[in-house]
Structure formats: structure tokens, C-alpha cells
């Protein structure tokens, strides 16, 4: 009898608690194979769960079908989940989580994140924005909420953060909870703790999309994020410049690792050209051309937005009212187009691929 066949068959059975296969959900333990006997433990959160008998029978019938001559022994065990492992099912109110990433710093992740989040809101979606750049949070400034603090509310005796609201979307940033001088000294476990807190201990409302603005590169914060929640998709931001593209390839490779496996649904090329205000028809390609497309080809995806270098984009970010909200329709159109393309890529991703699995930590 093949262990692999048993594992595969049991994983085809859905765990009623998490919606995952029984094996992936960690509900099968201690598989023993002796001559014609297959035995294993079926782990339930408690012995009173209403689906106990039916799940037992499904497991039994499934294995009996594969091994009609064999004997199947199932031992039911009651065991609570390990609270350290944050299960996917604990964030069903966050329907899609999109990470905005880059290789190099300063290429416009925060600008893209804020404008994309607000663009999605303008299209009618319920949106949240998590500023996961714990070293250099930009979101409080970009939403004119510097010095604001989130409320803390007790839920079943546990303190929970209440996200702030800015221009109609829910926001959380380390800039709301830590003084700027303190954030630079945050290290390893404290960083991971904050990311977990901002997701698990924050009262996000039901959201269609949570945009996560990451710091540059492939550090602890990126890894903690994928270990804390199932990230639906990533968007890579780059300038057309070759050094930015090369660094972005490294960051993209992290999401593409088999063990992480977060689909990249698009590339945003920022600072694609410069247009002076007095000559709106002129385009100067000061960082070169074609970098976004090159990165998209490498990632097997498409360019979902090209945003020029425009003074108004920088100013609106600094003034707490991102460019997509501008009455200048050309300025806002770059990000409305981006939001529309993002929605269609996300829909494609969700109809072609299953949910991303949260990366489990090997203890
Ligand atoms: N298209 C643009 N036109 C003009 N200014 C821009 C544009 N995109 C970004 N900027 C400005 O460039 C600076 C860097 O942008 P931003 O903070 O969004 O980058 P980032 O990738 O998030 O940086 P970091 O890696 O430090 O988090 C900001 O001052 C921002 O206002
Ligand atoms: Mg940033």
C-alpha cells in the first residue's frame, strides 16, 4: 500500500473547518501501514463537532474504495489548533490580499498602493490599505493622517486595533502606533509581531481587497506576510531603468518560489516618462524605455499601468490627497486605468487558480 496514495486520497476530502484538504489542513496524523491494515488519526477541534460521523465515514469509504481488500482503522483525536499558526480561515473577511512590491526603494510602491486602493474604491469595491513598510511608513502622510492614532476596542476581553479611515478606505500603518524615531530600531521578532498584529488583531471590516504596501526587497516583512495570511496576488512596481528591473526580478523570484507561490498579476511601470506641466504633449524618457514590459515578460504577466513622472503626483501624495482623487482627469486616469486592469487580472487569477496557501513555518 502506498502512503502517497493514501495522503492524496485523504487530501481530496474537504476539512469542514478550514475548507482545505484534510492533509493540508493538518487533520491527518500518524499514518500507519501494516500488511493489509491502514490506520491513521483524524484530528477534530473537539468530539462534539456535528460533522464527526460523516467525516469519519467519508474517510473510511474513500480508503476502502482504494483498498477494497484492506482494513481501515481511524482513530479520532480531539486537538485544538496551534494558535501560533494563523490559519487561512481566520481571515475570510479579507477576500483578496494584494501585495505591492519592488526590488529597489523609492520606485513608487506607496504612491501606487495608495492610488490603486483609492482607484478600486472609486470602482465600487470595499478596500483596505495596510502600510507594511515598518521602517519608512508613507501612508499617514499620503492620507493627511499624521499624528492620528487608531482606537483600541476590546473584543471578548482582547484589545483590538480599529483601522483609521481615509478618503473612504480602511487604513493601518506603523506610523499610527509608533513614533517615527522608534520605527527604525524595530528588528526581527518585533517586526513580525507588528505585521501579525496589523492583520490578526486589527478589526478590518469585510473587504473585497486589502492592498499591502511593502518595503523594498525580500526581507523579513515579506516573509512574515506570506506566513501570516494567504496572499492572493502580488503586483511588482519598477521604473523603466535597468537597475530597477534587475532588482525587481530578485523580488519577483521570492513570490515565485515553490514554497511561497504567490501569483504575480501585473507590473506597474512608474516614472515611465516625464511630462512638464507647460508642455503636456511632450514625453521625455529619462529612465529609459521598456523596463516594465521586460519585467512583465519575465514574470509571465502584463504591464497593468504606466505612470509618468508628474509633479502633481508627488504633490498630491505630500498633501494627503492622492492623485487619483484629483479633478484633473488626465492625472487621475493613470490610476483609474490601473485599478481597472488590476480588477480584470485579479478576476482572471481567481478563475484560473485556487486560493494561495499560507506558507507554514517549519518548527
Ligand atoms: N509618478 C510619479 N511622479 C512624481 N513623483 C512620484 C511618482 N511616483 C512616486 N513619486 C514620488 O517619489 C517618491 C518615492 O515614491 P514612493 O514613496 O511611492 O516610493 P516607494 O517605492 O514606496 O519608496 P520606499 O521604497 O522608500 O517605500 C515620493 O516622494 C513620491 O511622491
Ligand atoms: Mg514606500
mmCIF file of C-alpha atoms and ligand atoms in Angstrom:
data_model
loop_
_atom_site.group_PDB
_atom_site.id
_atom_site.type_symbol
_atom_site.label_atom_id
_atom_site.label_comp_id
_atom_site.label_asym_id
_atom_site.label_seq_id
_atom_site.Cartn_x
_atom_site.Cartn_y
_atom_site.Cartn_z
ATOM 1 C CA UNK A 1 0.000 0.000 0.000
ATOM 2 C CA UNK A 2 1.345 3.349 -0.968
ATOM 3 C CA UNK A 3 1.499 6.117 1.623
ATOM 4 C CA UNK A 4 1.347 8.726 -1.170
ATOM 5 C CA UNK A 5 -1.891 7.289 -2.493
ATOM 6 C CA UNK A 6 -3.404 7.453 0.986
ATOM 7 C CA UNK A 7 -2.263 11.044 1.529
ATOM 8 C CA UNK A 8 -3.542 12.116 -1.855
ATOM 9 C CA UNK A 9 -6.930 10.479 -1.305
ATOM 10 C CA UNK A 10 -7.384 11.959 2.165
ATOM 11 C CA UNK A 11 -6.401 15.401 0.936
ATOM 12 C CA UNK A 12 -9.180 15.262 -1.648
ATOM 13 C CA UNK A 13 -11.633 15.285 1.272
ATOM 14 C CA UNK A 14 -12.502 18.813 2.372
ATOM 15 C CA UNK A 15 -11.993 19.724 6.004
ATOM 16 C CA UNK A 16 -15.301 21.351 7.040
ATOM 17 C CA UNK A 17 -13.457 23.660 9.412
ATOM 18 C CA UNK A 18 -10.898 25.271 7.076
ATOM 19 C CA UNK A 19 -12.178 24.396 3.616
ATOM 20 C CA UNK A 20 -8.768 22.913 2.755
ATOM 21 C CA UNK A 21 -7.914 19.280 2.052
ATOM 22 C CA UNK A 22 -7.699 17.222 5.261
ATOM 23 C CA UNK A 23 -3.942 16.660 4.947
ATOM 24 C CA UNK A 24 -3.078 20.284 4.127
ATOM 25 C CA UNK A 25 -5.310 21.400 6.980
ATOM 26 C CA UNK A 26 -3.218 19.249 9.333
ATOM 27 C CA UNK A 27 -6.152 16.986 10.261
ATOM 28 C CA UNK A 28 -4.460 13.683 9.446
ATOM 29 C CA UNK A 29 -1.717 12.385 11.682
ATOM 30 C CA UNK A 30 0.309 9.267 12.344
ATOM 31 C CA UNK A 31 -0.484 7.231 9.240
ATOM 32 C CA UNK A 32 0.475 3.584 9.871
ATOM 33 C CA UNK A 33 0.534 0.840 7.256
ATOM 34 C CA UNK A 34 0.839 -2.753 8.439
ATOM 35 C CA UNK A 35 0.269 -5.593 5.970
ATOM 36 C CA UNK A 36 -3.304 -5.009 4.879
ATOM 37 C CA UNK A 37 -4.188 -2.508 7.612
ATOM 38 C CA UNK A 38 -4.170 1.260 7.159
ATOM 39 C CA UNK A 39 -4.523 3.271 10.360
ATOM 40 C CA UNK A 40 -4.369 6.996 10.997
ATOM 41 C CA UNK A 41 -5.563 9.669 13.395
ATOM 42 C CA UNK A 42 -8.279 12.070 12.295
ATOM 43 C CA UNK A 43 -7.915 15.283 14.266
ATOM 44 C CA UNK A 44 -11.022 17.260 15.183
ATOM 45 C CA UNK A 45 -11.234 20.504 17.197
ATOM 46 C CA UNK A 46 -13.467 18.628 19.693
ATOM 47 C CA UNK A 47 -15.502 15.427 19.819
ATOM 48 C CA UNK A 48 -18.849 17.238 19.619
ATOM 49 C CA UNK A 49 -18.417 18.707 16.117
ATOM 50 C CA UNK A 50 -21.595 17.946 14.136
ATOM 51 C CA UNK A 51 -19.687 16.585 11.149
ATOM 52 C CA UNK A 52 -17.761 13.970 13.155
ATOM 53 C CA UNK A 53 -19.638 10.886 11.943
ATOM 54 C CA UNK A 54 -19.989 11.973 8.331
ATOM 55 C CA UNK A 55 -16.311 12.910 8.050
ATOM 56 C CA UNK A 56 -15.318 9.597 9.626
ATOM 57 C CA UNK A 57 -17.493 7.738 7.129
ATOM 58 C CA UNK A 58 -16.164 9.704 4.150
ATOM 59 C CA UNK A 59 -12.567 8.913 5.141
ATOM 60 C CA UNK A 60 -13.444 5.281 5.675
ATOM 61 C CA UNK A 61 -15.271 4.876 2.372
ATOM 62 C CA UNK A 62 -12.572 6.724 0.430
ATOM 63 C CA UNK A 63 -9.808 4.429 1.621
ATOM 64 C CA UNK A 64 -11.928 1.323 1.388
ATOM 65 C CA UNK A 65 -12.575 2.159 -2.255
ATOM 66 C CA UNK A 66 -8.855 2.335 -2.959
ATOM 67 C CA UNK A 67 -8.012 -0.733 -0.885
ATOM 68 C CA UNK A 68 -11.110 -2.968 -1.062
ATOM 69 C CA UNK A 69 -9.189 -5.901 0.472
ATOM 70 C CA UNK A 70 -7.630 -3.840 3.263
ATOM 71 C CA UNK A 71 -8.826 -2.845 6.703
ATOM 72 C CA UNK A 72 -9.138 0.817 7.590
ATOM 73 C CA UNK A 73 -8.746 1.902 11.218
ATOM 74 C CA UNK A 74 -9.459 5.546 12.048
ATOM 75 C CA UNK A 75 -8.699 6.902 15.465
ATOM 76 C CA UNK A 76 -10.493 10.187 16.200
ATOM 77 C CA UNK A 77 -8.445 12.590 18.245
ATOM 78 C CA UNK A 78 -9.599 15.944 19.694
ATOM 79 C CA UNK A 79 -6.901 18.572 19.458
ATOM 80 C CA UNK A 80 -7.013 22.341 19.418
ATOM 81 C CA UNK A 81 -5.217 24.200 16.602
ATOM 82 C CA UNK A 82 -1.787 25.538 17.344
ATOM 83 C CA UNK A 83 -2.590 29.226 17.944
ATOM 84 C CA UNK A 84 0.848 30.215 16.601
ATOM 85 C CA UNK A 85 -0.102 29.092 13.137
ATOM 86 C CA UNK A 86 -2.512 31.652 11.811
ATOM 87 C CA UNK A 87 -4.918 29.687 9.607
ATOM 88 C CA UNK A 88 -6.197 30.980 6.271
ATOM 89 C CA UNK A 89 -9.743 30.504 7.515
ATOM 90 C CA UNK A 90 -9.171 33.146 10.165
ATOM 91 C CA UNK A 91 -9.209 35.945 7.577
ATOM 92 C CA UNK A 92 -12.246 35.113 5.428
ATOM 93 C CA UNK A 93 -13.341 38.756 5.760
ATOM 94 C CA UNK A 94 -10.305 39.761 3.648
ATOM 95 C CA UNK A 95 -11.393 38.349 0.304
ATOM 96 C CA UNK A 96 -8.330 39.317 -1.731
ATOM 97 C CA UNK A 97 -4.963 40.353 -0.344
ATOM 98 C CA UNK A 98 -2.683 42.051 -2.886
ATOM 99 C CA UNK A 99 0.945 42.783 -2.039
ATOM 100 C CA UNK A 100 2.606 45.719 -3.803
ATOM 101 C CA UNK A 101 6.333 45.001 -4.030
ATOM 102 C CA UNK A 102 9.550 46.162 -5.671
ATOM 103 C CA UNK A 103 13.240 45.411 -5.704
ATOM 104 C CA UNK A 104 14.613 48.925 -5.355
ATOM 105 C CA UNK A 105 13.398 51.534 -2.906
ATOM 106 C CA UNK A 106 11.802 54.773 -3.998
ATOM 107 C CA UNK A 107 10.299 53.468 -7.241
ATOM 108 C CA UNK A 108 6.758 54.405 -6.183
ATOM 109 C CA UNK A 109 5.228 51.442 -4.299
ATOM 110 C CA UNK A 110 3.487 53.650 -1.763
ATOM 111 C CA UNK A 111 2.261 56.041 -4.452
ATOM 112 C CA UNK A 112 0.930 53.109 -6.483
ATOM 113 C CA UNK A 113 -0.563 51.389 -3.397
ATOM 114 C CA UNK A 114 -2.448 54.483 -2.211
ATOM 115 C CA UNK A 115 -3.739 55.423 -5.653
ATOM 116 C CA UNK A 116 -4.624 51.848 -6.582
ATOM 117 C CA UNK A 117 -6.522 51.373 -3.306
ATOM 118 C CA UNK A 118 -8.488 54.574 -3.868
ATOM 119 C CA UNK A 119 -8.999 53.728 -7.563
ATOM 120 C CA UNK A 120 -10.541 50.388 -6.541
ATOM 121 C CA UNK A 121 -12.781 52.236 -4.066
ATOM 122 C CA UNK A 122 -13.900 54.546 -6.909
ATOM 123 C CA UNK A 123 -14.854 51.434 -8.903
ATOM 124 C CA UNK A 124 -17.153 50.419 -6.056
ATOM 125 C CA UNK A 125 -15.052 47.927 -4.088
ATOM 126 C CA UNK A 126 -14.582 47.803 -0.326
ATOM 127 C CA UNK A 127 -10.892 48.421 0.171
ATOM 128 C CA UNK A 128 -8.300 48.487 2.936
ATOM 129 C CA UNK A 129 -4.675 49.572 2.796
ATOM 130 C CA UNK A 130 -2.047 48.134 5.094
ATOM 131 C CA UNK A 131 1.235 50.030 5.224
ATOM 132 C CA UNK A 132 3.648 47.177 5.891
ATOM 133 C CA UNK A 133 6.723 49.365 5.443
ATOM 134 C CA UNK A 134 7.608 49.369 9.103
ATOM 135 C CA UNK A 135 10.904 51.221 8.538
ATOM 136 C CA UNK A 136 9.528 54.041 6.462
ATOM 137 C CA UNK A 137 5.744 54.314 6.624
ATOM 138 C CA UNK A 138 4.343 56.682 3.972
ATOM 139 C CA UNK A 139 0.605 56.133 4.250
ATOM 140 C CA UNK A 140 -0.123 58.533 7.157
ATOM 141 C CA UNK A 141 1.335 61.420 5.129
ATOM 142 C CA UNK A 142 -0.293 60.353 1.884
ATOM 143 C CA UNK A 143 -3.721 60.394 3.569
ATOM 144 C CA UNK A 144 -3.140 63.529 5.647
ATOM 145 C CA UNK A 145 -3.377 61.498 8.861
ATOM 146 C CA UNK A 146 -0.028 62.172 10.506
ATOM 147 C CA UNK A 147 -0.260 62.139 14.321
ATOM 148 C CA UNK A 148 -3.554 60.218 14.217
ATOM 149 C CA UNK A 149 -3.857 57.168 16.463
ATOM 150 C CA UNK A 150 -6.104 54.147 15.956
ATOM 151 C CA UNK A 151 -8.727 53.415 18.610
ATOM 152 C CA UNK A 152 -8.387 50.255 20.642
ATOM 153 C CA UNK A 153 -11.528 48.232 21.242
ATOM 154 C CA UNK A 154 -11.950 45.182 23.471
ATOM 155 C CA UNK A 155 -13.415 42.130 21.791
ATOM 156 C CA UNK A 156 -14.050 39.209 24.159
ATOM 157 C CA UNK A 157 -11.600 40.794 26.562
ATOM 158 C CA UNK A 158 -8.849 41.094 23.898
ATOM 159 C CA UNK A 159 -7.676 44.554 22.792
ATOM 160 C CA UNK A 160 -8.032 45.071 19.025
ATOM 161 C CA UNK A 161 -6.891 47.952 16.835
ATOM 162 C CA UNK A 162 -9.570 49.775 14.869
ATOM 163 C CA UNK A 163 -8.277 50.853 11.428
ATOM 164 C CA UNK A 164 -8.425 54.551 10.618
ATOM 165 C CA UNK A 165 -10.481 55.774 7.707
ATOM 166 C CA UNK A 166 -9.085 57.969 4.928
ATOM 167 C CA UNK A 167 -10.948 59.014 1.760
ATOM 168 C CA UNK A 168 -13.385 56.142 2.301
ATOM 169 C CA UNK A 169 -10.969 53.258 2.790
ATOM 170 C CA UNK A 170 -9.672 51.494 5.928
ATOM 171 C CA UNK A 171 -6.042 52.163 6.817
ATOM 172 C CA UNK A 172 -3.442 50.784 9.173
ATOM 173 C CA UNK A 173 0.195 51.829 9.425
ATOM 174 C CA UNK A 174 3.021 51.525 11.896
ATOM 175 C CA UNK A 175 3.129 55.309 11.613
ATOM 176 C CA UNK A 176 -0.152 55.408 13.581
ATOM 177 C CA UNK A 177 1.203 53.383 16.502
ATOM 178 C CA UNK A 178 4.958 54.045 16.770
ATOM 179 C CA UNK A 179 6.848 57.338 16.840
ATOM 180 C CA UNK A 180 8.922 57.745 13.629
ATOM 181 C CA UNK A 181 12.234 57.667 15.546
ATOM 182 C CA UNK A 182 11.285 54.327 17.063
ATOM 183 C CA UNK A 183 10.376 52.533 13.851
ATOM 184 C CA UNK A 184 13.989 52.465 12.625
ATOM 185 C CA UNK A 185 15.061 50.328 15.584
ATOM 186 C CA UNK A 186 12.412 47.648 15.064
ATOM 187 C CA UNK A 187 14.048 44.251 14.489
ATOM 188 C CA UNK A 188 13.204 40.591 13.783
ATOM 189 C CA UNK A 189 10.555 39.346 16.213
ATOM 190 C CA UNK A 190 9.112 42.795 16.865
ATOM 191 C CA UNK A 191 8.675 43.342 13.110
ATOM 192 C CA UNK A 192 6.959 40.002 12.701
ATOM 193 C CA UNK A 193 4.781 40.714 15.733
ATOM 194 C CA UNK A 194 3.603 44.008 14.283
ATOM 195 C CA UNK A 195 2.698 42.503 10.916
ATOM 196 C CA UNK A 196 0.731 39.748 12.664
ATOM 197 C CA UNK A 197 -0.960 42.287 14.917
ATOM 198 C CA UNK A 198 -1.924 44.503 11.968
ATOM 199 C CA UNK A 199 -3.708 41.575 10.380
ATOM 200 C CA UNK A 200 -4.950 39.314 13.153
ATOM 201 C CA UNK A 201 -5.544 41.837 15.910
ATOM 202 C CA UNK A 202 -6.933 44.604 13.765
ATOM 203 C CA UNK A 203 -10.672 44.943 13.196
ATOM 204 C CA UNK A 204 -10.636 45.127 9.400
ATOM 205 C CA UNK A 205 -14.174 45.268 8.109
ATOM 206 C CA UNK A 206 -15.255 42.868 5.370
ATOM 207 C CA UNK A 207 -13.060 43.888 2.419
ATOM 208 C CA UNK A 208 -13.045 42.969 -1.249
ATOM 209 C CA UNK A 209 -9.371 43.895 -1.425
ATOM 210 C CA UNK A 210 -6.663 44.578 1.129
ATOM 211 C CA UNK A 211 -3.679 46.263 -0.523
ATOM 212 C CA UNK A 212 -0.392 45.731 1.318
ATOM 213 C CA UNK A 213 2.314 48.354 0.685
ATOM 214 C CA UNK A 214 5.610 46.531 1.273
ATOM 215 C CA UNK A 215 9.103 47.848 1.924
ATOM 216 C CA UNK A 216 11.560 47.247 -0.960
ATOM 217 C CA UNK A 217 13.369 43.934 -1.450
ATOM 218 C CA UNK A 218 12.897 40.499 0.035
ATOM 219 C CA UNK A 219 13.310 40.822 3.790
ATOM 220 C CA UNK A 220 11.642 39.626 6.981
ATOM 221 C CA UNK A 221 8.486 41.644 6.406
ATOM 222 C CA UNK A 222 7.716 39.968 3.072
ATOM 223 C CA UNK A 223 8.304 36.529 4.588
ATOM 224 C CA UNK A 224 6.226 37.265 7.668
ATOM 225 C CA UNK A 225 3.377 38.495 5.494
ATOM 226 C CA UNK A 226 3.168 35.286 3.452
ATOM 227 C CA UNK A 227 3.393 33.252 6.666
ATOM 228 C CA UNK A 228 0.621 35.260 8.318
ATOM 229 C CA UNK A 229 -2.014 35.333 5.587
ATOM 230 C CA UNK A 230 -2.651 33.700 2.238
ATOM 231 C CA UNK A 231 -1.597 36.486 -0.151
ATOM 232 C CA UNK A 232 -3.859 36.292 -3.214
ATOM 233 C CA UNK A 233 -1.531 38.072 -5.617
ATOM 234 C CA UNK A 234 1.435 40.394 -5.967
ATOM 235 C CA UNK A 235 1.948 43.474 -8.121
ATOM 236 C CA UNK A 236 5.517 44.497 -8.946
ATOM 237 C CA UNK A 237 6.437 48.161 -9.271
ATOM 238 C CA UNK A 238 9.510 49.253 -11.206
ATOM 239 C CA UNK A 239 10.817 52.225 -13.109
ATOM 240 C CA UNK A 240 11.922 51.556 -16.700
ATOM 241 C CA UNK A 241 15.561 51.733 -15.569
ATOM 242 C CA UNK A 242 17.599 48.535 -15.918
ATOM 243 C CA UNK A 243 18.902 48.505 -12.330
ATOM 244 C CA UNK A 244 15.356 48.764 -11.006
ATOM 245 C CA UNK A 245 14.232 45.934 -13.276
ATOM 246 C CA UNK A 246 17.141 43.709 -12.220
ATOM 247 C CA UNK A 247 16.331 44.211 -8.550
ATOM 248 C CA UNK A 248 12.634 43.670 -9.213
ATOM 249 C CA UNK A 249 13.456 40.298 -10.815
ATOM 250 C CA UNK A 250 15.003 39.197 -7.499
ATOM 251 C CA UNK A 251 11.950 40.345 -5.543
ATOM 252 C CA UNK A 252 9.636 38.633 -8.051
ATOM 253 C CA UNK A 253 11.623 35.414 -7.669
ATOM 254 C CA UNK A 254 10.727 35.318 -3.989
ATOM 255 C CA UNK A 255 6.994 35.246 -4.770
ATOM 256 C CA UNK A 256 7.621 32.625 -7.447
ATOM 257 C CA UNK A 257 9.413 30.179 -5.130
ATOM 258 C CA UNK A 258 7.560 26.851 -4.933
ATOM 259 C CA UNK A 259 7.277 27.210 -1.193
ATOM 260 C CA UNK A 260 5.719 30.689 -1.422
ATOM 261 C CA UNK A 261 3.884 30.579 -4.741
ATOM 262 C CA UNK A 262 2.079 33.928 -4.814
ATOM 263 C CA UNK A 263 0.947 34.676 -8.392
ATOM 264 C CA UNK A 264 2.188 37.965 -9.855
ATOM 265 C CA UNK A 265 -0.820 39.528 -11.604
ATOM 266 C CA UNK A 266 0.840 42.566 -13.092
ATOM 267 C CA UNK A 267 3.675 45.049 -13.349
ATOM 268 C CA UNK A 268 3.298 48.784 -12.833
ATOM 269 C CA UNK A 269 5.917 50.832 -14.628
ATOM 270 C CA UNK A 270 6.236 54.086 -12.711
ATOM 271 C CA UNK A 271 8.096 57.207 -13.830
ATOM 272 C CA UNK A 272 7.768 55.859 -17.380
ATOM 273 C CA UNK A 273 8.377 59.306 -18.852
ATOM 274 C CA UNK A 274 8.470 62.912 -17.723
ATOM 275 C CA UNK A 275 5.942 65.452 -18.915
ATOM 276 C CA UNK A 276 6.444 69.082 -17.917
ATOM 277 C CA UNK A 277 3.252 70.869 -16.934
ATOM 278 C CA UNK A 278 3.663 73.592 -19.559
ATOM 279 C CA UNK A 279 4.234 71.056 -22.364
ATOM 280 C CA UNK A 280 1.663 68.328 -21.667
ATOM 281 C CA UNK A 281 2.167 66.706 -25.081
ATOM 282 C CA UNK A 282 5.893 66.175 -24.592
ATOM 283 C CA UNK A 283 7.336 62.949 -23.215
ATOM 284 C CA UNK A 284 10.928 62.611 -22.038
ATOM 285 C CA UNK A 285 12.049 59.053 -21.309
ATOM 286 C CA UNK A 286 14.572 59.943 -18.640
ATOM 287 C CA UNK A 287 14.796 56.452 -17.080
ATOM 288 C CA UNK A 288 14.864 54.652 -20.443
ATOM 289 C CA UNK A 289 12.092 52.602 -22.024
ATOM 290 C CA UNK A 290 10.689 49.110 -21.956
ATOM 291 C CA UNK A 291 11.688 48.086 -18.408
ATOM 292 C CA UNK A 292 8.129 47.385 -17.284
ATOM 293 C CA UNK A 293 7.434 45.149 -20.251
ATOM 294 C CA UNK A 294 10.709 43.325 -19.755
ATOM 295 C CA UNK A 295 9.820 42.578 -16.123
ATOM 296 C CA UNK A 296 6.265 41.558 -17.067
ATOM 297 C CA UNK A 297 7.640 39.096 -19.661
ATOM 298 C CA UNK A 298 9.969 37.628 -17.087
ATOM 299 C CA UNK A 299 7.107 37.202 -14.594
ATOM 300 C CA UNK A 300 4.725 35.798 -17.215
ATOM 301 C CA UNK A 301 2.307 38.666 -16.753
ATOM 302 C CA UNK A 302 1.402 42.029 -18.297
ATOM 303 C CA UNK A 303 2.002 45.716 -17.646
ATOM 304 C CA UNK A 304 -1.174 46.872 -15.896
ATOM 305 C CA UNK A 305 -0.188 50.506 -15.612
ATOM 306 C CA UNK A 306 2.300 53.058 -16.897
ATOM 307 C CA UNK A 307 2.516 56.190 -14.811
ATOM 308 C CA UNK A 308 4.556 59.211 -15.908
ATOM 309 C CA UNK A 309 6.704 61.310 -13.643
ATOM 310 C CA UNK A 310 4.470 64.287 -12.937
ATOM 311 C CA UNK A 311 4.899 66.949 -10.322
ATOM 312 C CA UNK A 312 1.202 66.728 -9.428
ATOM 313 C CA UNK A 313 1.596 63.067 -8.384
ATOM 314 C CA UNK A 314 4.329 63.933 -5.917
ATOM 315 C CA UNK A 315 2.469 66.995 -4.629
ATOM 316 C CA UNK A 316 -0.840 65.239 -4.159
ATOM 317 C CA UNK A 317 0.901 62.485 -2.189
ATOM 318 C CA UNK A 318 2.559 65.020 0.065
ATOM 319 C CA UNK A 319 -0.699 66.916 0.522
ATOM 320 C CA UNK A 320 -2.708 63.972 1.796
ATOM 321 C CA UNK A 321 -4.945 63.676 -1.272
ATOM 322 C CA UNK A 322 -3.530 61.111 -3.744
ATOM 323 C CA UNK A 323 -3.591 61.960 -7.460
ATOM 324 C CA UNK A 324 -6.421 59.579 -8.380
ATOM 325 C CA UNK A 325 -8.791 61.868 -6.429
ATOM 326 C CA UNK A 326 -7.689 64.882 -8.472
ATOM 327 C CA UNK A 327 -10.189 66.848 -10.557
ATOM 328 C CA UNK A 328 -7.556 66.803 -13.309
ATOM 329 C CA UNK A 329 -8.943 63.868 -15.262
ATOM 330 C CA UNK A 330 -5.669 63.067 -17.060
ATOM 331 C CA UNK A 331 -3.837 62.830 -13.747
ATOM 332 C CA UNK A 332 -6.434 60.547 -12.169
ATOM 333 C CA UNK A 333 -6.852 58.466 -15.350
ATOM 334 C CA UNK A 334 -3.440 56.790 -14.950
ATOM 335 C CA UNK A 335 -4.569 55.229 -11.679
ATOM 336 C CA UNK A 336 -8.208 54.574 -12.654
ATOM 337 C CA UNK A 337 -6.881 52.586 -15.645
ATOM 338 C CA UNK A 338 -4.511 50.781 -13.311
ATOM 339 C CA UNK A 339 -7.361 49.885 -10.930
ATOM 340 C CA UNK A 340 -9.496 48.574 -13.821
ATOM 341 C CA UNK A 341 -6.655 46.448 -15.162
ATOM 342 C CA UNK A 342 -5.954 45.187 -11.671
ATOM 343 C CA UNK A 343 -9.570 44.027 -11.283
ATOM 344 C CA UNK A 344 -9.533 42.129 -14.571
ATOM 345 C CA UNK A 345 -6.201 40.467 -13.768
ATOM 346 C CA UNK A 346 -7.458 39.544 -10.297
ATOM 347 C CA UNK A 347 -10.635 38.043 -11.739
ATOM 348 C CA UNK A 348 -8.555 36.025 -14.202
ATOM 349 C CA UNK A 349 -6.298 34.835 -11.398
ATOM 350 C CA UNK A 350 -9.245 33.802 -9.253
ATOM 351 C CA UNK A 351 -10.959 31.872 -12.008
ATOM 352 C CA UNK A 352 -7.788 30.072 -13.164
ATOM 353 C CA UNK A 353 -6.057 29.303 -9.870
ATOM 354 C CA UNK A 354 -7.092 28.093 -6.439
ATOM 355 C CA UNK A 355 -6.581 30.150 -3.284
ATOM 356 C CA UNK A 356 -2.965 30.797 -2.302
ATOM 357 C CA UNK A 357 -1.865 28.599 0.572
ATOM 358 C CA UNK A 358 -0.425 30.389 3.533
ATOM 359 C CA UNK A 359 3.259 29.477 3.954
ATOM 360 C CA UNK A 360 3.590 27.277 7.012
ATOM 361 C CA UNK A 361 6.572 27.701 9.268
ATOM 362 C CA UNK A 362 8.582 24.532 9.836
ATOM 363 C CA UNK A 363 9.108 24.364 13.548
HETATM 364 N N1 LIG B 1 4.852 59.088 -10.938
HETATM 365 C C1 LIG B 1 5.393 59.932 -10.058
HETATM 366 N N2 LIG B 1 5.539 61.248 -10.346
HETATM 367 C C2 LIG B 1 6.107 62.098 -9.446
HETATM 368 N N3 LIG B 1 6.560 61.747 -8.253
HETATM 369 C C3 LIG B 1 6.437 60.446 -7.914
HETATM 370 C C4 LIG B 1 5.849 59.477 -8.776
HETATM 371 N N4 LIG B 1 5.854 58.275 -8.143
HETATM 372 C C5 LIG B 1 6.415 58.476 -6.951
HETATM 373 N N5 LIG B 1 6.777 59.775 -6.804
HETATM 374 C C6 LIG B 1 7.451 60.399 -5.646
HETATM 375 O O1 LIG B 1 8.671 59.688 -5.480
HETATM 376 C C7 LIG B 1 8.947 59.468 -4.112
HETATM 377 C C8 LIG B 1 9.056 57.960 -3.845
HETATM 378 O O2 LIG B 1 7.795 57.370 -4.077
HETATM 379 P P1 LIG B 1 7.167 56.305 -3.071
HETATM 380 O O3 LIG B 1 7.330 56.749 -1.679
HETATM 381 O O4 LIG B 1 5.811 55.997 -3.561
HETATM 382 O O5 LIG B 1 8.157 55.100 -3.394
HETATM 383 P P2 LIG B 1 8.353 53.729 -2.587
HETATM 384 O O6 LIG B 1 8.743 52.721 -3.611
HETATM 385 O O7 LIG B 1 7.169 53.453 -1.760
HETATM 386 O O8 LIG B 1 9.580 54.097 -1.662
HETATM 387 P P3 LIG B 1 10.156 53.235 -0.429
HETATM 388 O O9 LIG B 1 10.934 52.133 -1.061
HETATM 389 O O10 LIG B 1 11.003 54.222 0.299
HETATM 390 O O11 LIG B 1 8.968 52.749 0.343
HETATM 391 C C9 LIG B 1 7.823 60.140 -3.349
HETATM 392 O O12 LIG B 1 8.215 61.414 -2.971
HETATM 393 C C10 LIG B 1 6.680 60.223 -4.359
HETATM 394 O O13 LIG B 1 5.826 61.320 -4.115
HETATM 395 MG MG1 LIG B 2 7.018 53.118 0.324
#
